[in-house]
mmCIF file of C-alpha atoms in Angstrom:
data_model
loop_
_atom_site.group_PDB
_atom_site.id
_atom_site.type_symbol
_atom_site.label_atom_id
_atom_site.label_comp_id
_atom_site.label_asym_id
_atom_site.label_seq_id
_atom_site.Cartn_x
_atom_site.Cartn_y
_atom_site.Cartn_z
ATOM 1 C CA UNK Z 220 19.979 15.780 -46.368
ATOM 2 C CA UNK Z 221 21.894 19.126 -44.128
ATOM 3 C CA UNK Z 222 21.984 18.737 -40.808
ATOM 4 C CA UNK Z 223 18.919 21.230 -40.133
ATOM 5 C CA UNK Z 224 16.462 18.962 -42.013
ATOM 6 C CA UNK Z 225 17.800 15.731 -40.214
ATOM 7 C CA UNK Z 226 17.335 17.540 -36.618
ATOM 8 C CA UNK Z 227 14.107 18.428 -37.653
ATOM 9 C CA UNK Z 228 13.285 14.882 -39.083
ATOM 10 C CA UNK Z 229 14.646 13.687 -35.067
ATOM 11 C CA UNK Z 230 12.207 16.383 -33.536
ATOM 12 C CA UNK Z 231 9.607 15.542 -35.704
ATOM 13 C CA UNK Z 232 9.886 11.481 -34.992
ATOM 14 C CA UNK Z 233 10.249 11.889 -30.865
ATOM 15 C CA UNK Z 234 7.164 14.105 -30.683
ATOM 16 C CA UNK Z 235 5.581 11.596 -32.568
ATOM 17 C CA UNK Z 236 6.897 8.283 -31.069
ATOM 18 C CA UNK Z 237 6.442 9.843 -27.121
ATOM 19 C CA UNK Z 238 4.473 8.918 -24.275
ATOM 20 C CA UNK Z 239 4.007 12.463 -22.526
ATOM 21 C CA UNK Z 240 2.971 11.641 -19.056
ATOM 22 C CA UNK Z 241 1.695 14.814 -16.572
ATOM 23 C CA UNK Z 242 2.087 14.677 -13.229
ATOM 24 C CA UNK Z 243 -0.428 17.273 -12.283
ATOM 25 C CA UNK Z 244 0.453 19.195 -9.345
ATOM 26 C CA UNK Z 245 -2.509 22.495 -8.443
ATOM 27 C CA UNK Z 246 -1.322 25.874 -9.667
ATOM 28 C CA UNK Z 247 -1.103 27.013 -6.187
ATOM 29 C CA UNK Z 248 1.888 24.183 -5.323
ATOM 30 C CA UNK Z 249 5.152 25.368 -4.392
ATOM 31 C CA UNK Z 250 7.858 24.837 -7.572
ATOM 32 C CA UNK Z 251 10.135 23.166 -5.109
ATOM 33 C CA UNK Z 252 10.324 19.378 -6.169
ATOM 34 C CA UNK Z 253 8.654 16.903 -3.947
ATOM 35 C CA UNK Z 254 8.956 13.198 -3.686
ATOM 36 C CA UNK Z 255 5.578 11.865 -5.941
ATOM 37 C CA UNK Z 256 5.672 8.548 -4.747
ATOM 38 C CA UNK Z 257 7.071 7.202 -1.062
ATOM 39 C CA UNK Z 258 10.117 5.726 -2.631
ATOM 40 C CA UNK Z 259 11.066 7.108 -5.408
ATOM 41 C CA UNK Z 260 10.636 10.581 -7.456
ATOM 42 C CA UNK Z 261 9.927 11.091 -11.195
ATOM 43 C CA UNK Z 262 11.930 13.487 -12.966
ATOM 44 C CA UNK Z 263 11.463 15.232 -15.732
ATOM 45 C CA UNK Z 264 12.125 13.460 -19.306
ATOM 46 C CA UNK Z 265 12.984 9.284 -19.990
ATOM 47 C CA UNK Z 266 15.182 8.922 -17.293
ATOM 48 C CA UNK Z 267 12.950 6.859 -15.301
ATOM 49 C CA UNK Z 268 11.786 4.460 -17.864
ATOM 50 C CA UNK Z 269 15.637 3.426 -19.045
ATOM 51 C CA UNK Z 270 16.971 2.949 -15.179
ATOM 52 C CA UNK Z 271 13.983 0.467 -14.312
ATOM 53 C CA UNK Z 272 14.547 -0.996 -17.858
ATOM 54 C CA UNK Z 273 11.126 -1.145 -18.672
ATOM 55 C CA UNK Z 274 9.772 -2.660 -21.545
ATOM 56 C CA UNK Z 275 8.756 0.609 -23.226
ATOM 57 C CA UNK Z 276 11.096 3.528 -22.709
ATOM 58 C CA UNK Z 277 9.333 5.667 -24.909
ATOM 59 C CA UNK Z 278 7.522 7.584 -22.279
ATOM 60 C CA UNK Z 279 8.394 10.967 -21.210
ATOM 61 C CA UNK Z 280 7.385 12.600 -17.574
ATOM 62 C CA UNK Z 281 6.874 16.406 -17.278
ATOM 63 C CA UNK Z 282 5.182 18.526 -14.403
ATOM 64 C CA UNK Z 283 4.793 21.225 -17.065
ATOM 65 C CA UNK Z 284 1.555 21.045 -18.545
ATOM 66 C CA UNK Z 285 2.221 23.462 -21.705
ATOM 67 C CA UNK Z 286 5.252 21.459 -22.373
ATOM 68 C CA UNK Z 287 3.337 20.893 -25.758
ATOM 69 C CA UNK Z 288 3.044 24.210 -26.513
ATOM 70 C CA UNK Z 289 -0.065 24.980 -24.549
ATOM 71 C CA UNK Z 290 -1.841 21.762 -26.272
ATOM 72 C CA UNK Z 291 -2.849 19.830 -23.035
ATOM 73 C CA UNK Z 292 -4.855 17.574 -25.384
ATOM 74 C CA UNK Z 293 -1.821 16.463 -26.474
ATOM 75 C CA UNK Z 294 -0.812 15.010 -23.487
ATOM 76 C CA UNK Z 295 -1.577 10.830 -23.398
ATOM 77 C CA UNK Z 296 -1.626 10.605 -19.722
ATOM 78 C CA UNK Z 297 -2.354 13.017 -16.816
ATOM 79 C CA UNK Z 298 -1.817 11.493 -13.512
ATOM 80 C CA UNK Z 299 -3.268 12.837 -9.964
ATOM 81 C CA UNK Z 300 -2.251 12.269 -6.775
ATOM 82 C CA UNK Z 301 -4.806 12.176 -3.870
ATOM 83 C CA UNK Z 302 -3.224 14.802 -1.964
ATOM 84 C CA UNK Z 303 -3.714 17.155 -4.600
ATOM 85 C CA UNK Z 304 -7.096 16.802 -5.730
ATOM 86 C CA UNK Z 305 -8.548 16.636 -2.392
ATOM 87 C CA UNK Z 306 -7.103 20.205 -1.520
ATOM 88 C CA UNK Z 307 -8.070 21.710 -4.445
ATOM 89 C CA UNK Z 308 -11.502 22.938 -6.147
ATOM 90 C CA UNK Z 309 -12.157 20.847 -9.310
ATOM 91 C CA UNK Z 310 -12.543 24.619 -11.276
ATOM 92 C CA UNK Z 311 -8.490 24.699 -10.522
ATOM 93 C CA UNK Z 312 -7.856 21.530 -13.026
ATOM 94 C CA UNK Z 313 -7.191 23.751 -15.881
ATOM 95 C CA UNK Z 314 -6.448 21.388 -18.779
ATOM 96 C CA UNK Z 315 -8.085 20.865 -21.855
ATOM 97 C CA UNK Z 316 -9.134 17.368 -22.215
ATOM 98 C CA UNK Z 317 -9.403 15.254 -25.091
ATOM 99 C CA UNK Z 318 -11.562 11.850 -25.661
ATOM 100 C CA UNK Z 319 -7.941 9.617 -26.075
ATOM 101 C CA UNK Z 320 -6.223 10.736 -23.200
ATOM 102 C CA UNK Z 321 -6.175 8.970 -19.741
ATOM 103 C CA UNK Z 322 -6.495 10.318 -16.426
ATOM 104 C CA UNK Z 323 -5.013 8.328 -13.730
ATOM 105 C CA UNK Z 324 -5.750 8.392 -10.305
ATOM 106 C CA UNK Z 325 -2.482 7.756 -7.891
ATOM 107 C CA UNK Z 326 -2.292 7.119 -4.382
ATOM 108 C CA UNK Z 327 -0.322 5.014 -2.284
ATOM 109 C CA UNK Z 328 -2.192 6.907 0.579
ATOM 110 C CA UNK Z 329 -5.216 5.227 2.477
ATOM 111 C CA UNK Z 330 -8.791 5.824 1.369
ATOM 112 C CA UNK Z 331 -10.055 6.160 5.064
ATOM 113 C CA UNK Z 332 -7.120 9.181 5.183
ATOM 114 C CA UNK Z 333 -7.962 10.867 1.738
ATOM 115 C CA UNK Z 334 -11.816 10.368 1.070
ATOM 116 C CA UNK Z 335 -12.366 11.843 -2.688
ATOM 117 C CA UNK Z 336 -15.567 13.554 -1.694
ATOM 118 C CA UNK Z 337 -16.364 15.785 -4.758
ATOM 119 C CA UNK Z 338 -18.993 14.153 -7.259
ATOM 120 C CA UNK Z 339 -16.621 15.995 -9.783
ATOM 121 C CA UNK Z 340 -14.756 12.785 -10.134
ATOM 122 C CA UNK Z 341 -17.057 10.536 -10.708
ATOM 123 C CA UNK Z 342 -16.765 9.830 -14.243
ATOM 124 C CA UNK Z 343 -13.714 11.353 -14.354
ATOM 125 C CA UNK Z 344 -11.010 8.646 -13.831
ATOM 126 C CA UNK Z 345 -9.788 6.174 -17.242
ATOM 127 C CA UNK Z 346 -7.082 4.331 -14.430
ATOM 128 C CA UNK Z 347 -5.976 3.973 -11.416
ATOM 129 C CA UNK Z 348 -2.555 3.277 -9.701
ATOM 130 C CA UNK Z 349 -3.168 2.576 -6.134
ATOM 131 C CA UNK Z 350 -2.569 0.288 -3.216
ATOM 132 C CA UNK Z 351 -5.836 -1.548 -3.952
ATOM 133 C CA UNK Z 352 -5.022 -4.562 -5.604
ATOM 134 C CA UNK Z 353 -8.369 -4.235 -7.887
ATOM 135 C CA UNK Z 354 -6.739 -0.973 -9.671
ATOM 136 C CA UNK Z 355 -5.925 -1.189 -12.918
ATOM 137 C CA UNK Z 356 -2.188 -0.526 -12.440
ATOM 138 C CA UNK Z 357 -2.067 -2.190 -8.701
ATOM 139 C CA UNK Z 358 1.011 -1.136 -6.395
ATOM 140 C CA UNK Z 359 1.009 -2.745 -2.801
ATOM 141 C CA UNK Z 360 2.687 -1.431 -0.077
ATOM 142 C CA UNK Z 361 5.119 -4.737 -0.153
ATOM 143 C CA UNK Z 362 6.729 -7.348 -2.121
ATOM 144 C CA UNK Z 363 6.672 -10.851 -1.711
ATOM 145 C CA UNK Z 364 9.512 -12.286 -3.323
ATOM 146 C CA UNK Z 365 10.284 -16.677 -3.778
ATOM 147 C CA UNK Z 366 13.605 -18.469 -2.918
ATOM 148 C CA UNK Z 367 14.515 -17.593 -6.672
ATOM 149 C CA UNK Z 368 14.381 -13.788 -5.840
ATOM 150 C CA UNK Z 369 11.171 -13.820 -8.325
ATOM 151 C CA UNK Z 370 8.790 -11.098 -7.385
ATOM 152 C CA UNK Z 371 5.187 -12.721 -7.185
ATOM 153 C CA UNK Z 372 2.917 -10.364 -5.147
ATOM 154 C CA UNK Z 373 0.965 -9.697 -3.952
ATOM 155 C CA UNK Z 374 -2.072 -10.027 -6.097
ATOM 156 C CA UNK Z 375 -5.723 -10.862 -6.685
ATOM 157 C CA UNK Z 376 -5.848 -14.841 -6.365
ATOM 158 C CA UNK Z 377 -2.411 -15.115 -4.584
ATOM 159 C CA UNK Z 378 -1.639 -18.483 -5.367
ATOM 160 C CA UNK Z 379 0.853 -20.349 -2.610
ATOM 161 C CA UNK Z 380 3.045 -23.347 -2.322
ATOM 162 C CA UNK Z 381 0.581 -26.352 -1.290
ATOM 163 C CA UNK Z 382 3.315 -28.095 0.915
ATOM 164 C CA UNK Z 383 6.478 -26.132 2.339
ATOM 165 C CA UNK Z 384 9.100 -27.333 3.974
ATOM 166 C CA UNK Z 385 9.789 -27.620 7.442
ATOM 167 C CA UNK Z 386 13.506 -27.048 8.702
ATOM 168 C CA UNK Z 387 14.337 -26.767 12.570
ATOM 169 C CA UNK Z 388 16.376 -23.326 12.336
ATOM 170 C CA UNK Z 389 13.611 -21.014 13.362
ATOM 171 C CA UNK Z 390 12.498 -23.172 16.134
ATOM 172 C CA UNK Z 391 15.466 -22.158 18.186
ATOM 173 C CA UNK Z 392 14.303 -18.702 18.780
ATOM 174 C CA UNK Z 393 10.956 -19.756 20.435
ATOM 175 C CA UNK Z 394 12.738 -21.560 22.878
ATOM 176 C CA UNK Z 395 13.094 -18.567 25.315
ATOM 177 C CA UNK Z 396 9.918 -17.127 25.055
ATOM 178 C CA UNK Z 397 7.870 -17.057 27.791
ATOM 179 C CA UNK Z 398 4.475 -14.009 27.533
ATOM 180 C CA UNK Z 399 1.960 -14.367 25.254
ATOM 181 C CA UNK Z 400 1.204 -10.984 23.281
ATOM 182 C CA UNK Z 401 2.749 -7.769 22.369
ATOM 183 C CA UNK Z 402 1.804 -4.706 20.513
ATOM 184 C CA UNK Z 403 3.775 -2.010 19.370
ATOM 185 C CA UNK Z 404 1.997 0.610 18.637
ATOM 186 C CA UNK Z 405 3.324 3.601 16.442
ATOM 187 C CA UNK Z 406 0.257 6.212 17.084
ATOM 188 C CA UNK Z 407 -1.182 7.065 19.554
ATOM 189 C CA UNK Z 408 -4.436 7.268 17.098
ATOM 190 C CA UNK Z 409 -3.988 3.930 16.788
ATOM 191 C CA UNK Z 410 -4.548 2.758 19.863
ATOM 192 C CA UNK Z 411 -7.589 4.321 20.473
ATOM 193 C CA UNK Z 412 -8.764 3.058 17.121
ATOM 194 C CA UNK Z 413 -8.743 -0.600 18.337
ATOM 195 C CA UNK Z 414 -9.568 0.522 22.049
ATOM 196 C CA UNK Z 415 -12.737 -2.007 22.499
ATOM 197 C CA UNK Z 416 -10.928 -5.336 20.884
ATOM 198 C CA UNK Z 417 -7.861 -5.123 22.666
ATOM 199 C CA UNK Z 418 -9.834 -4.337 26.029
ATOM 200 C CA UNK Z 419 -12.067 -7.645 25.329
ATOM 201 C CA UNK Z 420 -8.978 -9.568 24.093
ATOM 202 C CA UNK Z 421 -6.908 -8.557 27.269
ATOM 203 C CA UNK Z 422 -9.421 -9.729 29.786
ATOM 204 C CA UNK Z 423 -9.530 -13.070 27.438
ATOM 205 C CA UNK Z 424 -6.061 -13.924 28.271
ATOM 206 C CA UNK Z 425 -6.360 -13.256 31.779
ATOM 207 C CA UNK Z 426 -8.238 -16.354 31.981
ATOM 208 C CA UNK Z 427 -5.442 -17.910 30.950
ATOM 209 C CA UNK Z 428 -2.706 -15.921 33.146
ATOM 210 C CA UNK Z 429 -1.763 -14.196 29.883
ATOM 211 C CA UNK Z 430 -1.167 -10.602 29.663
ATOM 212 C CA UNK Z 431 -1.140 -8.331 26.342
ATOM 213 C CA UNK Z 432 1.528 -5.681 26.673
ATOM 214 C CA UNK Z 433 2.148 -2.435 24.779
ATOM 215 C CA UNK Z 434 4.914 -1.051 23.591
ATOM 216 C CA UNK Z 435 5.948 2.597 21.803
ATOM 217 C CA UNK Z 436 5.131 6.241 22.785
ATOM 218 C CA UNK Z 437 1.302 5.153 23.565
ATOM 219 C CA UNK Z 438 2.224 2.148 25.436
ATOM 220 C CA UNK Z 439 2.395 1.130 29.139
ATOM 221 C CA UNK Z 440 5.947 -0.247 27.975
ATOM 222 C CA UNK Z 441 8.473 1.735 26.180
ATOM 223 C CA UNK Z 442 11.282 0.459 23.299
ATOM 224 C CA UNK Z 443 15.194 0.083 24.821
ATOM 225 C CA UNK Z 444 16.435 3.208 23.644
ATOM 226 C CA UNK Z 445 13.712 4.620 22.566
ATOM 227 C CA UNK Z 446 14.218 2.088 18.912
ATOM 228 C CA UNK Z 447 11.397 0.310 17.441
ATOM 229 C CA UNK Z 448 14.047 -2.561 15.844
ATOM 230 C CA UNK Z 449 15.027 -3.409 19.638
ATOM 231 C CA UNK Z 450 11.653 -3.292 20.693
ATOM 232 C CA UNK Z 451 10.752 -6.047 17.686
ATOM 233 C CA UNK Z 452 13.567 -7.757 18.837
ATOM 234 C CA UNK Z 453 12.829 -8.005 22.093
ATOM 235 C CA UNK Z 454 9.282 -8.785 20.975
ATOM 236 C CA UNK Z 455 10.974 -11.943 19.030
ATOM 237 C CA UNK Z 456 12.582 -12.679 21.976
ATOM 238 C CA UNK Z 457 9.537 -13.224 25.008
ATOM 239 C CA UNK Z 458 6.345 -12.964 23.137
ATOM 240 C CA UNK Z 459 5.086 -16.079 21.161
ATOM 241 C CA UNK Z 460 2.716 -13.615 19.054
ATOM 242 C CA UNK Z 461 2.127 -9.768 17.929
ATOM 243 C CA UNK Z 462 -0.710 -7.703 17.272
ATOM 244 C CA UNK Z 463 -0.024 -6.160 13.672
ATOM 245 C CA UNK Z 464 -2.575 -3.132 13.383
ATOM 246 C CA UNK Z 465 -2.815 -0.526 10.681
ATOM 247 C CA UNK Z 466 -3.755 2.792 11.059
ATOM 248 C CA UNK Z 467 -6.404 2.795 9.068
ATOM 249 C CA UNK Z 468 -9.747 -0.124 8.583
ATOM 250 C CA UNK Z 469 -9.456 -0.534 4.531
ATOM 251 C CA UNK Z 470 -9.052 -3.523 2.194
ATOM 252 C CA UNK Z 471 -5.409 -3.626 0.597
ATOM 253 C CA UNK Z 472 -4.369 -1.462 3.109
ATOM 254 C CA UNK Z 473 -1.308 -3.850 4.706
ATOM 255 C CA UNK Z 474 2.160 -1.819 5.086
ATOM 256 C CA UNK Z 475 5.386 -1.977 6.242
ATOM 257 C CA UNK Z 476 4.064 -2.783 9.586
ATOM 258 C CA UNK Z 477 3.450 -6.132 8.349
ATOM 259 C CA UNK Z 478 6.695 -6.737 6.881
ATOM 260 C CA UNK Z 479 8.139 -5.486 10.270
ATOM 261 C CA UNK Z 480 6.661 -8.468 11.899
ATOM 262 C CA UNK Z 481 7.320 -11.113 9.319
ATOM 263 C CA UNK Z 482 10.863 -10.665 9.537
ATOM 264 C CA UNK Z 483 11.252 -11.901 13.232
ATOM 265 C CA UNK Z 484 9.709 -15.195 14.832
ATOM 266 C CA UNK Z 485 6.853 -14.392 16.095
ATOM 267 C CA UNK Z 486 3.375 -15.155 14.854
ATOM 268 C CA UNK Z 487 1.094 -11.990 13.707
ATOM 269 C CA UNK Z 488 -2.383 -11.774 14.777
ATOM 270 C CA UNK Z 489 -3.792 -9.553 12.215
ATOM 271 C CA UNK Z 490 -6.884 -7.597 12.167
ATOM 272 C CA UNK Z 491 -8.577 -5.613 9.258
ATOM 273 C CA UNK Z 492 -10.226 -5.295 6.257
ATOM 274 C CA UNK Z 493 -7.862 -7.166 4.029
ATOM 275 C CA UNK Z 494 -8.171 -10.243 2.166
ATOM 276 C CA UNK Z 495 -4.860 -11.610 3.792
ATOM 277 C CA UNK Z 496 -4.710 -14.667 1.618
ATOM 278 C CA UNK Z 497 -3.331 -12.605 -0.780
ATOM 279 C CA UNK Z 498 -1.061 -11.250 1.432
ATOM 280 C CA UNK Z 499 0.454 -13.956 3.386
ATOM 281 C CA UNK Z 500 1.051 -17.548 2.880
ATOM 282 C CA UNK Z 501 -1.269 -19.924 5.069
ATOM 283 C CA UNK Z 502 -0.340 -20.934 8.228
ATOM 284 C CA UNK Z 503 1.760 -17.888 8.566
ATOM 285 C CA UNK Z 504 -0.449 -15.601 11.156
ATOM 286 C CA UNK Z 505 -3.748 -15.962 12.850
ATOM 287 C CA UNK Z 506 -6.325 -13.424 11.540
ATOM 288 C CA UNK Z 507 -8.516 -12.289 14.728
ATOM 289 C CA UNK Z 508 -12.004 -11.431 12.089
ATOM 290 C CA UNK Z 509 -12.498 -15.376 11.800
ATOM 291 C CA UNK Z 510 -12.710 -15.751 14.933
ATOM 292 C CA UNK Z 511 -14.669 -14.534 18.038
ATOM 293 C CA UNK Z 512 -12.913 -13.160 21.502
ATOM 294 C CA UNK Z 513 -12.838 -16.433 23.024
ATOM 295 C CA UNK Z 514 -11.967 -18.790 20.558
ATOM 296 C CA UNK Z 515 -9.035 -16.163 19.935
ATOM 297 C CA UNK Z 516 -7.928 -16.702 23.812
ATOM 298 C CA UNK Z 517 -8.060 -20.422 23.043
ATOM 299 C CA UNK Z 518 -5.761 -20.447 20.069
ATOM 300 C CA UNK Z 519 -3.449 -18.588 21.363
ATOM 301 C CA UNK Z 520 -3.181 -20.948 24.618
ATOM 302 C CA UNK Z 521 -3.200 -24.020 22.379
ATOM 303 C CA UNK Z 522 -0.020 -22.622 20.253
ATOM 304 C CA UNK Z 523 1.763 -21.828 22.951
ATOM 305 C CA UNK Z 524 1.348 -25.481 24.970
ATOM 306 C CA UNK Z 525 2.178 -27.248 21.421
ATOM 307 C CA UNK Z 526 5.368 -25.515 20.335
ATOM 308 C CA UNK Z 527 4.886 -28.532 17.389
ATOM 309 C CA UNK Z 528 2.058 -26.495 15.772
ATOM 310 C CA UNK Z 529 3.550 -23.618 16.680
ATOM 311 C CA UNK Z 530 6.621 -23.855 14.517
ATOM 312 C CA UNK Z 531 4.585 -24.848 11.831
ATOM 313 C CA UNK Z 532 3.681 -20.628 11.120
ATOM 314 C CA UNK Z 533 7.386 -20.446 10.239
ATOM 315 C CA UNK Z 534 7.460 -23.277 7.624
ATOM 316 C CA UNK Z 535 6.971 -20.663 4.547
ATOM 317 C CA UNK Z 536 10.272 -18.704 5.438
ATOM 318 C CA UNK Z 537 12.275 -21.440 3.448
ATOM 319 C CA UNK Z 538 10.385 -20.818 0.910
ATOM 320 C CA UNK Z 539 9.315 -16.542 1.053
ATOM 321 C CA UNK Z 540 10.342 -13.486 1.828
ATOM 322 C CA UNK Z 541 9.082 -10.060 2.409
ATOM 323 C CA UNK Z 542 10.526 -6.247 1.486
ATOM 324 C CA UNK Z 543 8.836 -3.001 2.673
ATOM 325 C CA UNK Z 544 9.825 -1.320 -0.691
ATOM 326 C CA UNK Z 545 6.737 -1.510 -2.914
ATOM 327 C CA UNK Z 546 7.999 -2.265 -6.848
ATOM 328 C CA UNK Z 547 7.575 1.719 -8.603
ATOM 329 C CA UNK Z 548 4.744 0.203 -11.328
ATOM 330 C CA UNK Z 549 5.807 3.519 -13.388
ATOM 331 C CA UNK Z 550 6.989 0.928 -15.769
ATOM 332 C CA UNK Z 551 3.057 -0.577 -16.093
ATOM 333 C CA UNK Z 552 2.115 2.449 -16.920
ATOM 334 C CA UNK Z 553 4.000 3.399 -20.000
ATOM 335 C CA UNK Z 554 3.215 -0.321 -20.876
ATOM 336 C CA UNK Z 555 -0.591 0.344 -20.903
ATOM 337 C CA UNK Z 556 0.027 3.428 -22.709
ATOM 338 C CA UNK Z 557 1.189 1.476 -25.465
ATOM 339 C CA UNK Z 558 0.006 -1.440 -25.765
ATOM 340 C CA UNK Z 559 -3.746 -0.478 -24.409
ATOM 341 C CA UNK Z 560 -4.134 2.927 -25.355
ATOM 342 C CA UNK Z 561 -6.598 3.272 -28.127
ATOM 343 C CA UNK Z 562 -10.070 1.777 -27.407
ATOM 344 C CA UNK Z 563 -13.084 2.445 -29.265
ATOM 345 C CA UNK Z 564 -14.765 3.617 -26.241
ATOM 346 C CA UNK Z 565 -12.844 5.262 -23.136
ATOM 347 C CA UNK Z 566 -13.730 3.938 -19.803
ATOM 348 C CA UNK Z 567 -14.286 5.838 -17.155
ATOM 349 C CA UNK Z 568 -15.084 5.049 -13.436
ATOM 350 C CA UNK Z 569 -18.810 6.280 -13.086
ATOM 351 C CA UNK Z 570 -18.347 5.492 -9.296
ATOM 352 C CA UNK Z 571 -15.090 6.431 -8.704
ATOM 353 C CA UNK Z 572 -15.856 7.978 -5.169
ATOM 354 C CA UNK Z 573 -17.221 4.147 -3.733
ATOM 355 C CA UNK Z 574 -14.697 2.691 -5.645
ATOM 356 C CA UNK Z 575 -11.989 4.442 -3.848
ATOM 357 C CA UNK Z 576 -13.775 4.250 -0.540
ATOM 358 C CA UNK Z 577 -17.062 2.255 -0.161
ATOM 359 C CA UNK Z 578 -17.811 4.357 3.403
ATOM 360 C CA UNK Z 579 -17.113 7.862 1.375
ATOM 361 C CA UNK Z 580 -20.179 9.456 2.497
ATOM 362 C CA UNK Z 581 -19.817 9.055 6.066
ATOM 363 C CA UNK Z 582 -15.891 9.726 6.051
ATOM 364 C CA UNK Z 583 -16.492 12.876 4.061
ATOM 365 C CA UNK Z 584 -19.302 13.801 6.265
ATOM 366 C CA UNK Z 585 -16.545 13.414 9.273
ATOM 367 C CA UNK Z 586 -14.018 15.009 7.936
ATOM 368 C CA UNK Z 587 -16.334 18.326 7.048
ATOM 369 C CA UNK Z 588 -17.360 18.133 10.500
ATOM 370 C CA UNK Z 589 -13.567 17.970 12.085
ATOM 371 C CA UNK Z 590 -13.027 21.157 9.642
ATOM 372 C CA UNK Z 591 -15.262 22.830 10.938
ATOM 373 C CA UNK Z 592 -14.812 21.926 14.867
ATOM 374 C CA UNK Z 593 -10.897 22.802 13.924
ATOM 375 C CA UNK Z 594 -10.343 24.599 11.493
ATOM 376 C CA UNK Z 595 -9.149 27.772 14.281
ATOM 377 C CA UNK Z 596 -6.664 25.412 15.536
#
């Protein structure tokens, strides 16, 4: 065989044996390369898939969608980030799609932040690749890793240790403390977010001769140096617990700010939408939904007159541990193109909009009406 036919024999095979994944990106978009996820960015071609070693390296990324000669149909996976299709009209999507391909729906972005509002995409979604641990490729904004350096979460139905052990070298840290509850707070959007429960909760533990303090830009106390790793520090240091609040009130939605807390000694009190189980090991924070104002003032007192108990909330470091760096699931995704792709009937999410964000309607409806009050500014 010359050399010409066995070139074109290659060609022939790749085109046939490839993955083509498209990251869509609106005409409009500026050429310049951008980061497409938080940590990482997906160039062109197999690089990606070979460097992570996944188990199927036969996938190809391209932001070019006539990289098949014009044939978007030929495409087997078109992904969309949030931030793009909620800027742009769905008439601007100009691909020609066929009945095997699947569109996947990205974000690593909150719901609450990027409402889909557009009917359009209902029924217009095969997958999605999101925070929400319910998606179909699921990519939290953490890891949880065991003492074997084994990734293991989080997940739907986390499942934890049933006994851990207790060792004395994180008790040593608590011995200095001496106030009750900090908050560092990042945003200044934040704050007035959670404006009515930490007003209630501070004039809880003034019963007790407690005092809540804030710390940050929007906070009656400000960071040494301005640094928010010597203000957790220092947190560690005198407080026996910190408020961990995200920026936005959805389920899944637990970031770095988390992982921030967990690596000092200090107990979170959480707040949110989350199911934390799946999230943190028990007995490792105090989760202020179960309980109401008072009986949170009471716990908090208790903990810090039994520093027995208290210790116990530090029992699953020997056994856990916590990274800020979400796993890139690119590698799930050229899995499910090959080992899930043909079905005899797509699936689509019909309700993609609730699915995304069950409060859609009334975050759409603000967000029109904070376009409109500022869209001069």
């Amino acid at each position: 065989m010359g050399q010409s036919n066995q070139l074109e024999c290659q060609k022939e095979r790749l085109s046939t044996d490839l993955k083509y994944i498209l990251i869509w990106k609106p005409a409009r978009a500026s050429k310049k390369k951008v980061p497409f996820l938080k940590h990482t960015e997906l160039p062109d071609g197999q690089r990606v898939f070979i460097r992570q070693k996944c188990n199927y390296i036969n996938c190809y990324i391209t932001h070019d969608k006539d990289i098949l000669k014009g044939n978007n149909q030929r495409l087997d996976a078109v992904v969309f980030n949030v931030r793009d299709i909620v800027k742009s009209q769905p008439k601007n999507i100009d691909l020609q799609r066929s009945p095997e391909q699947k569109y996947v729906f990205h974000s690593l972005d909150s719901s609450e932040k990027y409402p889909v509002c557009d009917s359009f995409f209902d029924n217009f979604f095969n997958w999605t690749w999101t925070y929400k641990l319910d998606s179909d490729i699921p990519q939290p904004l953490m890891s949880i890793y065991n003492d074997k350096k084994e990734w293991i979460g989080p997940k739907l139905n986390m499942s934890w240790l049933p006994k851990m052990i207790r060792r004395d070298q994180f008790n040593k840290k608590s011995f200095s403390k001496t106030k009750a509850v900090a908050w560092l707070i990042p945003r200044c959007k934040t704050k007035a977010k959670y404006q009515d429960f930490i007003s209630e909760f501070r004039r809880e533990l003034k019963t007790y001769n407690y005092t809540l303090d804030t710390y940050g830009p929007c906070g009656s106390k400000k960071c040494p140096n301005g640094s928010i790793p010597k203000c957790l520090g220092l947190i560690e240091k005198k407080y026996f617990f910190q408020l961990v609040l995200e920026d936005t009130f959805v389920e899944d939605y637990v970031s770095e700010r988390m992982v921030q807390a967990l690596s000092y000694i200090v107990v979170p009190i959480v707040l949110g939408m989350s199911d934390y189980t799946n999230f943190l090991p028990p007995g490792s924070y105090v989760n202020a939904q179960s309980f109401d104002i008072k009986k949170l003032g009471s716990i908090v007192d208790y903990l810090i007159h039994n520093p027995s108990t208290y210790y116990y909330f530090f029992d699953w470091k020997n056994h856990y541990y916590y990274t800020s760096r979400p796993r890139s699931q690119i590698c799930e995704l050229c899995t499910k193109l090959n080992e899930n792709f043909t079905t005899s009937s797509p699936s689509m999410y019909r309700q993609f909009r609730k699915w995304w964000n069950p409060d859609f309607r009334d975050s759409c409806q603000e967000m029109s009406v904070n376009n409109i009050l500022f869209k001069n500014d």
